[in-house]
Tab-separated table of C-alpha atoms in Angstrom:
chain	number	residue	atom	x	y	z
A	1	UNK	CA	103.163	101.818	91.831
A	2	UNK	CA	106.099	101.610	94.321
A	3	UNK	CA	108.304	99.999	91.485
A	4	UNK	CA	107.320	102.659	89.044
A	5	UNK	CA	108.187	105.487	91.644
A	6	UNK	CA	111.450	103.669	92.321
A	7	UNK	CA	112.303	103.349	88.484
A	8	UNK	CA	111.213	107.031	87.861
A	9	UNK	CA	113.683	108.139	90.561
A	10	UNK	CA	116.492	105.747	89.498
A	11	UNK	CA	116.359	107.061	85.908
A	12	UNK	CA	116.058	110.579	86.615
A	13	UNK	CA	112.543	111.106	85.315
A	14	UNK	CA	110.930	112.423	88.409
A	15	UNK	CA	113.643	114.988	88.757
A	16	UNK	CA	113.386	116.056	85.103
A	17	UNK	CA	109.713	116.735	86.006
A	18	UNK	CA	110.576	118.800	89.056
A	19	UNK	CA	109.420	116.115	91.711
A	20	UNK	CA	111.831	115.168	94.245
A	21	UNK	CA	110.826	111.578	94.804
A	22	UNK	CA	113.752	109.185	94.290
A	23	UNK	CA	113.256	106.320	96.961
A	24	UNK	CA	115.687	103.459	97.175
A	25	UNK	CA	114.406	100.100	96.736
A	26	UNK	CA	114.717	98.366	100.214
A	27	UNK	CA	112.455	96.203	102.326
A	28	UNK	CA	111.770	99.096	104.863
A	29	UNK	CA	110.577	101.347	102.166
A	30	UNK	CA	108.527	98.795	100.287
A	31	UNK	CA	106.819	96.614	102.878
A	32	UNK	CA	104.598	99.503	104.221
A	33	UNK	CA	103.479	100.299	100.785
A	34	UNK	CA	102.774	96.545	99.954
A	35	UNK	CA	100.596	96.232	103.080
A	36	UNK	CA	98.594	99.299	102.730
A	37	UNK	CA	98.216	98.939	98.935
A	38	UNK	CA	96.817	95.420	99.752
A	39	UNK	CA	94.379	96.749	102.222
A	40	UNK	CA	93.105	99.487	99.843
A	41	UNK	CA	93.108	97.035	97.159
A	42	UNK	CA	90.129	95.304	98.820
A	43	UNK	CA	88.020	98.315	97.881
A	44	UNK	CA	88.617	97.387	94.324
A	45	UNK	CA	86.900	94.178	94.706
A	46	UNK	CA	83.638	95.714	95.636
A	47	UNK	CA	82.519	97.040	92.077
A	48	UNK	CA	82.983	93.464	90.905
A	49	UNK	CA	79.851	92.658	92.896
A	50	UNK	CA	77.673	95.258	90.992
A	51	UNK	CA	77.287	95.900	87.117
A	52	UNK	CA	78.451	99.658	87.110
A	53	UNK	CA	82.024	98.609	87.290
A	54	UNK	CA	83.915	101.428	85.712
A	55	UNK	CA	82.193	104.266	87.648
A	56	UNK	CA	82.258	102.682	90.981
A	57	UNK	CA	86.045	101.772	90.623
A	58	UNK	CA	86.888	105.270	89.735
A	59	UNK	CA	85.034	106.808	92.678
A	60	UNK	CA	86.599	104.077	94.927
A	61	UNK	CA	90.099	104.902	93.629
A	62	UNK	CA	89.514	108.522	94.909
A	63	UNK	CA	89.416	107.387	98.531
A	64	UNK	CA	93.242	106.230	98.811
A	65	UNK	CA	94.256	108.976	96.533
A	66	UNK	CA	92.631	111.657	98.997
A	67	UNK	CA	94.161	109.973	102.044
A	68	UNK	CA	97.522	110.107	100.557
A	69	UNK	CA	97.262	113.751	99.435
A	70	UNK	CA	95.420	115.280	102.301
A	71	UNK	CA	96.126	113.162	105.338
A	72	UNK	CA	99.449	111.381	104.732
A	73	UNK	CA	101.551	114.140	103.001
A	74	UNK	CA	100.583	116.916	105.278
A	75	UNK	CA	100.531	115.218	108.630
A	76	UNK	CA	103.191	112.402	108.237
A	77	UNK	CA	105.667	114.020	106.192
A	78	UNK	CA	107.091	117.479	105.807
A	79	UNK	CA	105.958	117.825	102.252
A	80	UNK	CA	102.660	119.688	102.882
A	81	UNK	CA	99.365	119.269	101.352
A	82	UNK	CA	99.196	117.281	98.091
A	83	UNK	CA	103.081	116.747	98.426
A	84	UNK	CA	103.597	119.965	96.879
A	85	UNK	CA	106.877	120.302	98.683
A	86	UNK	CA	108.268	117.528	96.570
A	87	UNK	CA	107.217	119.496	93.355
A	88	UNK	CA	104.172	120.896	91.515
A	89	UNK	CA	103.562	117.543	89.500
A	90	UNK	CA	103.459	115.400	92.483
A	91	UNK	CA	99.638	114.912	92.859
A	92	UNK	CA	99.750	113.678	89.279
């Protein structure tokens, strides 16, 4: 995800869609995303233990998304709820 965000910013795809995310690829930017991505990734191992894999994986994927949109963006960045300060397509 982080590499795709970086590539989209580097090639101007984000800006052409009206989203102002264009990070530089540096260890300071990448490290927290790798750590938190790994921690949230453990949630995706839970459905493997059950037979309703697709439905549970979809539901579990909503948790990190909601945390990012409704806790991280409004309280830890100046971009507001759902990161709409970066552009209207940011939640996608």
